XYZ file of C-alpha atoms in Angstrom:
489
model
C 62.020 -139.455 -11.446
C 61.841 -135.432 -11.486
C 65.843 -135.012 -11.759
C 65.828 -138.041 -14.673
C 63.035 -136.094 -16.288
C 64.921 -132.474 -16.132
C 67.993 -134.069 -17.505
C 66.099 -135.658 -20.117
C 65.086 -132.095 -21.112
C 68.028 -130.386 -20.296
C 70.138 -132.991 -22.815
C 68.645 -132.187 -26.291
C 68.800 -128.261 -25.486
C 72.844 -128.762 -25.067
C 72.793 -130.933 -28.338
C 70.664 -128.044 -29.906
C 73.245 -125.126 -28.690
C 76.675 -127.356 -29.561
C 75.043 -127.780 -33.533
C 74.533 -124.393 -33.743
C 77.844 -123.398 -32.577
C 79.260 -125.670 -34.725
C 77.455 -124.029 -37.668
C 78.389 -120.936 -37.296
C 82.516 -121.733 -35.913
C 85.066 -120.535 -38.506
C 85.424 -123.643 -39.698
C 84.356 -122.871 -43.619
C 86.723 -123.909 -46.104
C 84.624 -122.877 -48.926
C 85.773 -119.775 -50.866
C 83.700 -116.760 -49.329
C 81.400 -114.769 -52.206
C 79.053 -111.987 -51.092
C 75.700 -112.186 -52.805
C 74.228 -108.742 -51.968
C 74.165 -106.123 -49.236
C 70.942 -105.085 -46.840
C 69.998 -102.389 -44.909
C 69.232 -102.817 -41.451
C 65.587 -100.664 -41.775
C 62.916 -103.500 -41.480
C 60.591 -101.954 -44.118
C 63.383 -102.768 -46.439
C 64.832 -105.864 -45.010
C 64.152 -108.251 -48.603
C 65.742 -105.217 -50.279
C 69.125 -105.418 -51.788
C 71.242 -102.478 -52.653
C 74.596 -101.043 -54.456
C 74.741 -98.126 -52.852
C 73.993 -96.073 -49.354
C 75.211 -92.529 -47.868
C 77.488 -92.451 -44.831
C 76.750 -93.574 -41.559
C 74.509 -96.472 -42.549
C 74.545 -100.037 -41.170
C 75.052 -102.982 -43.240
C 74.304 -106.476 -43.549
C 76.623 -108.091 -46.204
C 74.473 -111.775 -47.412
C 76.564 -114.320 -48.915
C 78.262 -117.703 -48.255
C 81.349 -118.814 -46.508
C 81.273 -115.252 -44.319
C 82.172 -116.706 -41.790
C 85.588 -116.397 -40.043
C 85.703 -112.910 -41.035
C 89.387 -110.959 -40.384
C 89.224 -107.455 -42.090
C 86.362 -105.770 -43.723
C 87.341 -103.190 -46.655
C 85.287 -100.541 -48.024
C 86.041 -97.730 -50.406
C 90.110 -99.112 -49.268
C 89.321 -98.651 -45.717
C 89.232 -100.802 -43.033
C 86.056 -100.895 -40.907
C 85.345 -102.611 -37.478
C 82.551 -105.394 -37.569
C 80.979 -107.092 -34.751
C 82.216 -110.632 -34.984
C 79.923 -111.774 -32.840
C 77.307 -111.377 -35.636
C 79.396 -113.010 -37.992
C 77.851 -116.128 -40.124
C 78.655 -117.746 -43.143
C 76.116 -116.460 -44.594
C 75.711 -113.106 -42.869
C 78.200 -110.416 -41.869
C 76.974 -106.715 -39.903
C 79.047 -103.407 -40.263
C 78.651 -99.781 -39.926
C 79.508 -97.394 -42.624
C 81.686 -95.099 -40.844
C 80.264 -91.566 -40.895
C 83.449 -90.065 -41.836
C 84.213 -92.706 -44.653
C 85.996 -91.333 -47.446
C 83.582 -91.357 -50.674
C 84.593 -92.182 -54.472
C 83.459 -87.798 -54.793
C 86.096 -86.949 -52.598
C 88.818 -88.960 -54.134
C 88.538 -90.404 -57.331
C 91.595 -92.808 -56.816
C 89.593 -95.329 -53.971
C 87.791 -98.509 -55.327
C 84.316 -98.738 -54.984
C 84.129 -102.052 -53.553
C 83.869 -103.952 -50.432
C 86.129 -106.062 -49.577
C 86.473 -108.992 -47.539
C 89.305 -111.027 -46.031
C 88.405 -114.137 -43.730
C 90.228 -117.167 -42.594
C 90.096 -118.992 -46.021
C 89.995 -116.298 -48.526
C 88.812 -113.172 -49.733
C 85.916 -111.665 -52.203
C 85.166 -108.316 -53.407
C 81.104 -107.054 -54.176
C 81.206 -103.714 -56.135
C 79.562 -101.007 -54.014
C 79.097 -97.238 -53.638
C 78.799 -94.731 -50.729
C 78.075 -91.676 -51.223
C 78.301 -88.706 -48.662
C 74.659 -87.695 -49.754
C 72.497 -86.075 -53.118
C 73.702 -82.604 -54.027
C 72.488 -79.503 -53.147
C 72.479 -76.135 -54.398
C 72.411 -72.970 -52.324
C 72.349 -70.660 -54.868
C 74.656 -69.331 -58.219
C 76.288 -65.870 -59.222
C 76.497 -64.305 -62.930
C 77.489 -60.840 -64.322
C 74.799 -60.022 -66.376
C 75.438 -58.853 -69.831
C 74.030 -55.589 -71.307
C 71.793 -55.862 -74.264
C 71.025 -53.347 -77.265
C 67.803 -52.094 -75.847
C 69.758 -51.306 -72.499
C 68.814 -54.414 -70.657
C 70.981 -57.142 -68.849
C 70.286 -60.892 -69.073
C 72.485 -63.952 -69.339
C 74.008 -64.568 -72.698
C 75.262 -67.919 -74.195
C 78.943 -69.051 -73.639
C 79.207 -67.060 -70.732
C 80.149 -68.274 -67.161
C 78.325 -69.078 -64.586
C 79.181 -70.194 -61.259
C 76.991 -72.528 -58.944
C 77.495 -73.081 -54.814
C 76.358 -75.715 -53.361
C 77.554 -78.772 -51.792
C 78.577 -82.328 -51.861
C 78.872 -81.987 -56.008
C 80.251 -86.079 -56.388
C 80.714 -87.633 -59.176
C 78.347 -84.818 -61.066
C 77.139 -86.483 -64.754
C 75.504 -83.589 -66.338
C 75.023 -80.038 -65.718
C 72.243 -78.506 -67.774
C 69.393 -75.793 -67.923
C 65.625 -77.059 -67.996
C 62.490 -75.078 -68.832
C 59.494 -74.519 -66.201
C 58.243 -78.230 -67.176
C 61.865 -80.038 -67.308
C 60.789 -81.176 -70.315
C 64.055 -79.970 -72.596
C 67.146 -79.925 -71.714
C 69.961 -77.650 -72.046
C 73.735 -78.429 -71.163
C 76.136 -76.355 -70.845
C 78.587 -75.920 -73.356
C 81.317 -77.488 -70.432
C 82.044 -77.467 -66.650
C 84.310 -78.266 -64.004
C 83.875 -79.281 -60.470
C 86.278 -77.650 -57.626
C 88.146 -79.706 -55.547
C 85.869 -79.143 -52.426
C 82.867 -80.429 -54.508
C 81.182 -76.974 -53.275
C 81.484 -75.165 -56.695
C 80.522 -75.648 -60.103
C 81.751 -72.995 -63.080
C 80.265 -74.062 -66.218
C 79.411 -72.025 -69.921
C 76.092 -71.600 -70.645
C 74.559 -73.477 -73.600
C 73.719 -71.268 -76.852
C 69.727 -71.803 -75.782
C 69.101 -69.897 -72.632
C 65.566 -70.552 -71.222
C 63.782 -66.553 -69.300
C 63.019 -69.063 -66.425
C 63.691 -72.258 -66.002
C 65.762 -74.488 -63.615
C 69.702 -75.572 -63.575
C 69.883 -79.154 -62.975
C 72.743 -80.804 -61.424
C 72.646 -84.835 -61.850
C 74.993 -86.646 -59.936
C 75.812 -89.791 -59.174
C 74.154 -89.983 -55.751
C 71.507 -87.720 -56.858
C 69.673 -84.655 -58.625
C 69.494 -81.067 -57.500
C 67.130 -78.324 -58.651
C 67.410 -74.337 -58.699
C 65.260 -71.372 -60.050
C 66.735 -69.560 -63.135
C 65.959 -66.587 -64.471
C 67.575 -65.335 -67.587
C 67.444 -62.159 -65.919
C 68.071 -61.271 -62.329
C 66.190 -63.877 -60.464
C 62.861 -63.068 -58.818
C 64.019 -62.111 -54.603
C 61.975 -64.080 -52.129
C 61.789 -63.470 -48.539
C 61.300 -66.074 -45.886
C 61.714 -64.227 -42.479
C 63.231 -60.665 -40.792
C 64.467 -60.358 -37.551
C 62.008 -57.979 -36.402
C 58.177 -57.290 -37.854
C 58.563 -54.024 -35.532
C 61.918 -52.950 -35.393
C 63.116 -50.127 -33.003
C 64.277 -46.833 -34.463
C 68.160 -47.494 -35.375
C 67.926 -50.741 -34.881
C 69.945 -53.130 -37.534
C 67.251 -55.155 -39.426
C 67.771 -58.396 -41.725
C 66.016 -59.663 -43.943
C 66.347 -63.398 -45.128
C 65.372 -65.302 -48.143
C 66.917 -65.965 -51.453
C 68.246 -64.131 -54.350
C 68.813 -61.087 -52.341
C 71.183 -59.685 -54.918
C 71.209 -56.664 -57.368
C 69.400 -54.146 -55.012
C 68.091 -51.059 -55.960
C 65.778 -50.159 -52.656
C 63.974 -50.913 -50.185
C 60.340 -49.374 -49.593
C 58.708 -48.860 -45.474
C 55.035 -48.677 -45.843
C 55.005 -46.417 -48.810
C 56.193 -43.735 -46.663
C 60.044 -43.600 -46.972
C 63.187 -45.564 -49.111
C 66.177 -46.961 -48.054
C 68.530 -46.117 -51.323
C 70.813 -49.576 -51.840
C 73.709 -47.852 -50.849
C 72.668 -48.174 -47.148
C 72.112 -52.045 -47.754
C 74.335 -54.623 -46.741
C 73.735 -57.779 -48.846
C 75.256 -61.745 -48.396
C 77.799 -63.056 -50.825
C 75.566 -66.200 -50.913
C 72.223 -63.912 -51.361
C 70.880 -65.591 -48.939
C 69.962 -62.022 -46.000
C 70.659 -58.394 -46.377
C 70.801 -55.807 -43.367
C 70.507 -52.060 -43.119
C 69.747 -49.724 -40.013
C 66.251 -48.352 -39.650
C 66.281 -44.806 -40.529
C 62.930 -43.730 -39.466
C 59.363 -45.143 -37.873
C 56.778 -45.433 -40.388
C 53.484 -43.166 -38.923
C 51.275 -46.234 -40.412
C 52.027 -49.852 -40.527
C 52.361 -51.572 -44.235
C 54.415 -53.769 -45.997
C 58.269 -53.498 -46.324
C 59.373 -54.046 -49.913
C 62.523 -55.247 -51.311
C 62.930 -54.002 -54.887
C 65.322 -55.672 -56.817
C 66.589 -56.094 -60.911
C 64.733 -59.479 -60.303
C 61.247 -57.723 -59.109
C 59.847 -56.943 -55.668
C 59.110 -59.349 -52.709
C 57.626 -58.304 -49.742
C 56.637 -58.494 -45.861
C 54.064 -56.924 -43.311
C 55.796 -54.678 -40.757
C 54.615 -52.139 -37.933
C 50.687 -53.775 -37.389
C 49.520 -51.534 -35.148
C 46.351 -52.723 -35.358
C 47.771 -55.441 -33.396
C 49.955 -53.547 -30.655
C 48.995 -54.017 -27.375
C 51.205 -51.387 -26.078
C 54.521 -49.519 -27.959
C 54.534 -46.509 -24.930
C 54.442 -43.911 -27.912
C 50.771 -43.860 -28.564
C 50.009 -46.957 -30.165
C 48.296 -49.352 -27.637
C 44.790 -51.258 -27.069
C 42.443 -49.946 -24.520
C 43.216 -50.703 -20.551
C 42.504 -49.432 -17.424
C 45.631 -48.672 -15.128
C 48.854 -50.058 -14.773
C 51.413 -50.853 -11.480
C 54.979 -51.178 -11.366
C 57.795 -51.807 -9.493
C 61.626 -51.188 -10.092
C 60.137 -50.269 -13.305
C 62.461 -47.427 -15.598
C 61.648 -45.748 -18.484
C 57.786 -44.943 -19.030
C 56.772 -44.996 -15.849
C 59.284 -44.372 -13.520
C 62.492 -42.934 -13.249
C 65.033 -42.123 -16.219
C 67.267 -45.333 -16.783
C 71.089 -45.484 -15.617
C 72.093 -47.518 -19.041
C 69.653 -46.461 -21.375
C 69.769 -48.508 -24.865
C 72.136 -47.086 -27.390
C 68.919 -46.987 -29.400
C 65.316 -46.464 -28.772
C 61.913 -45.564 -30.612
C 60.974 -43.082 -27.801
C 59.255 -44.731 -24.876
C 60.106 -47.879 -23.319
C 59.807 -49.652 -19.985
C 63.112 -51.542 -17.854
C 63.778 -53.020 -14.877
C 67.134 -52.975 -13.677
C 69.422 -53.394 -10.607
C 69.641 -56.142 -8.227
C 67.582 -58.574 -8.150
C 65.200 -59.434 -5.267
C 62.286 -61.813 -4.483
C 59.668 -59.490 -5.414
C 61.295 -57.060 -8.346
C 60.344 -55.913 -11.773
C 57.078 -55.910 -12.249
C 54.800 -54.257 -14.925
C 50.603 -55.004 -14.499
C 48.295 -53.668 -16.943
C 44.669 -54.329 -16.438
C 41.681 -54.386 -18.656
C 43.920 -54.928 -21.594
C 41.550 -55.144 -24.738
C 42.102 -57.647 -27.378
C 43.304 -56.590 -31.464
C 39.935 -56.480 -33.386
C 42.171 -56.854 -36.331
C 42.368 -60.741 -35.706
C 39.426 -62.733 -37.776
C 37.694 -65.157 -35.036
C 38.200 -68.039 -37.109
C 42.305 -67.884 -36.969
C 43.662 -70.791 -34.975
C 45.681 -69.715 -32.116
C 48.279 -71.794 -33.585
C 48.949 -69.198 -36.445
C 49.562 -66.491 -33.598
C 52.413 -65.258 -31.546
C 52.730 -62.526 -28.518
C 55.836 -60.756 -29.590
C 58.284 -57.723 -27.968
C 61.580 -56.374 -28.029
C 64.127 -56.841 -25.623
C 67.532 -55.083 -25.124
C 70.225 -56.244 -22.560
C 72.924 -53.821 -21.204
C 74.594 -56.427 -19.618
C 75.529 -59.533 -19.833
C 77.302 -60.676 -16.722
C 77.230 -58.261 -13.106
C 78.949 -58.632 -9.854
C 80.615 -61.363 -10.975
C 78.043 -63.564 -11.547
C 76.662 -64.844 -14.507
C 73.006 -63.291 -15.971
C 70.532 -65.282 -13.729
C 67.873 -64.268 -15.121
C 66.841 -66.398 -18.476
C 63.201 -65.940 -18.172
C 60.364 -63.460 -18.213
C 57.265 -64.191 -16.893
C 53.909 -63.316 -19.172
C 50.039 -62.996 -18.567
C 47.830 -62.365 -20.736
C 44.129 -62.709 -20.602
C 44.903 -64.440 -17.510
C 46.907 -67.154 -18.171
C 50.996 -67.303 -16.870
C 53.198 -68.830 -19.673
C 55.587 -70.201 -16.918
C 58.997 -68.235 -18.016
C 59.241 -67.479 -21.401
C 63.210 -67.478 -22.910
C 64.967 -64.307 -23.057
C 66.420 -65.144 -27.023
C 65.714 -64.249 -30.043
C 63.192 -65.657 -32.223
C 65.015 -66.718 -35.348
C 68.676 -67.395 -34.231
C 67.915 -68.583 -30.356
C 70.635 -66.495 -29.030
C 70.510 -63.564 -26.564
C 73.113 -60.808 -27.580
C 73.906 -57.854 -25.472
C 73.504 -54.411 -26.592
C 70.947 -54.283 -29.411
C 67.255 -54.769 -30.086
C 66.169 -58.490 -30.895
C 62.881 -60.043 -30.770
C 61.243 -62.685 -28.566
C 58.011 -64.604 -29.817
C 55.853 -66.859 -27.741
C 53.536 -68.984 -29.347
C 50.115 -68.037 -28.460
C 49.578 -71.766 -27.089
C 51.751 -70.813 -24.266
C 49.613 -68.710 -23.421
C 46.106 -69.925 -23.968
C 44.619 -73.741 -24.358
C 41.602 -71.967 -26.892
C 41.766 -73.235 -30.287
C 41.158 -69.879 -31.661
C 41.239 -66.432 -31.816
C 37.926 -65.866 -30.827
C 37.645 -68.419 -28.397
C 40.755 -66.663 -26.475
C 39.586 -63.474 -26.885
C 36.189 -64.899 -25.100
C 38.381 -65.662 -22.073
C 39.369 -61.819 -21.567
C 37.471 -61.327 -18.413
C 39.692 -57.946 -17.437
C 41.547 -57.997 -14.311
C 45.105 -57.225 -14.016
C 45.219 -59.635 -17.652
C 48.407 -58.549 -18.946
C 51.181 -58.795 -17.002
C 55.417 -58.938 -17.433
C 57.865 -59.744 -14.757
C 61.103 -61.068 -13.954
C 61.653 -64.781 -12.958
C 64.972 -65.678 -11.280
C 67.086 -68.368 -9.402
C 69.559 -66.451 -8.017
C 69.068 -63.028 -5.460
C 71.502 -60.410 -5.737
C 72.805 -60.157 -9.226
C 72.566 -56.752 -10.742
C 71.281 -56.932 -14.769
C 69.084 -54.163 -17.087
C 66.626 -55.412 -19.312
C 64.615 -53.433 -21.449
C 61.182 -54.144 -23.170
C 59.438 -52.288 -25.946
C 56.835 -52.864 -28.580
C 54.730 -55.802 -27.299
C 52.201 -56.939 -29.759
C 50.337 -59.314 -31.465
C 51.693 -61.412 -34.784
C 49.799 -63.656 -36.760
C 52.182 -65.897 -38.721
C 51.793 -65.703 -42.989
């Protein structure tokens, strides 16, 4: 009775799976038609669309998919899973490196399917992605009254990228409320640069507007020079000599650059970007007092702080919080013998360790550091960084490669657990010159603020640097200067 009863159950499960193989065989004589085409996100799974970027799976809805042979988009084959093939469903993958309708004009945008018993096209786009713009260049005109501005008709060239199948190109005013289009323009064959002719309105400040097919991108204009903005530099403290860079955009049309009200780098020292985008000089001097460093520009001033000493914990050339004694070993520079390798460059003071390395080797210990006062309480730790300089003479000794990625940090008592020897903006560790390392303060404390870390200071040997190493017996010189306290803008 049991085996009559499991083959009694077993029997309408085979019917079940031998109809729905028969549903779905390639036995459809009908002529195939796609309906639509889905995404494969959930959230948008009753969604139908005409067009999608690169890289994108598909689900192509229809009837009489079934017995699918070759799959055509944009003119180009594609693989499909025929496995998931229906007639009324069909999955691809939009190749990532698909050519688009923006990249050459002569494709059809369509998919197209060929199956068993006929073929169907479904018009469709794919587009590589919305455009962007990076940033434009213009030779100002000179006025009457001795000023310089854009003029109408002249031309203006805009950099971007993935410029396909641009509509329009026109100017806006702060509200994009009217619009402005230029006189005419033409799109390079890279789809990375626009030249157009300015229309006979020119807006002081405004936006240029690129509307393409796939999308609409947005950029500050200025009638005159535009306005400079900077985003980051690659040191807040940098070491006498040192190359600095600043970043941002519309770095263009220099005239100076102020330190802390004290001295001016003319714009003949200045190195600027073709795409505006960072400029670079070498630090002439040290400022006695810390400040801002100011950018002056035909398009105005932008700023940044540098040289908080209010926030140093210890530079070795005066500028330090409070602390009781210190103890080193294989330590160079400050407090110990002259280095071998000095750094090309230096602000006057510094502290090294370098040689071989051993178990127990370079070491610095300061204790009863004091903490900034400069800091409000309230400031999460979150907004706050320990930072330094580092300089590396070498890169690879003895034949072995530098073993020795980490430094070791304690402060107020707390290890970090190896901190990264690379630089804070670019990640990378270069040999011979300054760069600077930042740890986030929550490596370094689990307080929520300022004042709760400061409350953890109990003095002790509470600031401490040392080496951290895998390998015994490889020879490198590392250099450290400048640590200090940042709170992020």
């Amino acid at each position: 009775m049991k085996l009559k009863y499991l083959f009694m159950m077993i029997l309408p499960l085979m019917i079940g799976i031998l109809s729905s193989c028969s549903d779905d065989d390639n036995s459809s004589s009908g002529v195939p038609e796609i309906t639509g085409v889905r995404i494969t996100d959930p959230d948008k799974a009753d969604s139908l669309f005409t067009t999608v970027t690169r890289g994108n799976m598909i689900v192509l809805v229809g009837h009489n998919l079934d017995g699918a042979q070759h799959l055509y988009i944009n003119d180009q084959e594609v693989s499909f899973n025929a496995n998931y093939n229906t007639s009324t469903h069909l999955i691809a993958t939009v190749p990532g490196d698909l050519t688009v309708y923006g990249e050459d004009q002569t494709i059809r945008k369509e998919i197209r399917l060929v199956t068993s018993h006929g073929s169907c096209t479904y018009a469709f786009s794919v587009v590589a992605g919305e455009p962007v713009i990076d940033y434009y260049q213009v030779e100002l005109t000179e006025l009457p009254d001795g000023t310089y501005a854009v003029v109408p008709g002249q031309p203006l060239d805009i950099y971007g990228s993935l410029f396909h199948e641009v509509e329009s190109v026109y100017l806006t005013d702060m509200d994009t409320v009217v619009c402005y289009p230029m006189q005419s323009w033409t799109v390079n064959e890279t789809s990375d640069h626009i030249t157009v002719t300015m229309p006979e309105t020119i807006v002081d400040k405004g936006y240029i507007v690129v509307k393409a097919f796939a999308g609409t991108a947005y950029y500050g204009f200025a009638k005159g020079v535009a306005e400079p903005e900077i985003t980051d530099i690659s040191s807040d403290c940098p070491i006498l000599g040192s190359k600095v860079t600043i970043y941002g955009k519309n770095l263009l049309e220099v005239l100076d650059i102020d330190v802390c009200g004290e001295f001016t780098i003319p714009a003949e020292e200045i190195t600027t970007s073709p795409d505006q985008s960072w400029l670079s000089f070498i630090m002439p001097q040290l400022p006695e007092n810390g400040g801002k460093l100011t950018l002056h520009t035909m398009g105005g001033r932008a700023s940044v702080n540098v040289y908080n000493y209010d926030l140093m914990l210890i530079d070795y050339d005066g500028h330090e919080m409070s602390h009781g004694w210190g103890w080193y070993t294989s330590t160079v520079g400050k407090f110990n013998k002259a280095p071998t390798t000095p750094p090309a460059t230096h602000s006057g003071e510094y502290i090294g360790f370098e040689g071989q390395v051993g178990w127990w080797w370079g070491n610095a210990n300061y204790n009863g550091m004091s903490s900034p006062t400069a800091i409000p309480a309230s400031t999460p730790t979150s907004e706050i960084e320990l930072r330094f300089e580092v300089y590396l003479q070498h890169e690879v000794q003895n034949g072995g490669h530098f073993s020795i990625t980490y430094l070791d940090l304690t402060h107020h008592g707390r290890d970090d657990g190896q901190t990264p020897i690379a630089d804070h903006i670019s990640g990378n560790t270069p040999v011979g010159e300054w760069f600077t390392v930042a740890v986030p303060a929550s490596d370094l404390t689990n307080a929520a603020t300022y004042g709760d870390w400061c409350a953890l200071n109990t003095g002790g040997d509470n600031f401490m640097v040392y080496t951290r190493h895998s390998d015994v017996g490889h020879t490198f010189h590392i250099y450290l200067d400048n640590f200090r306290l940042y709170v992020k803008p």
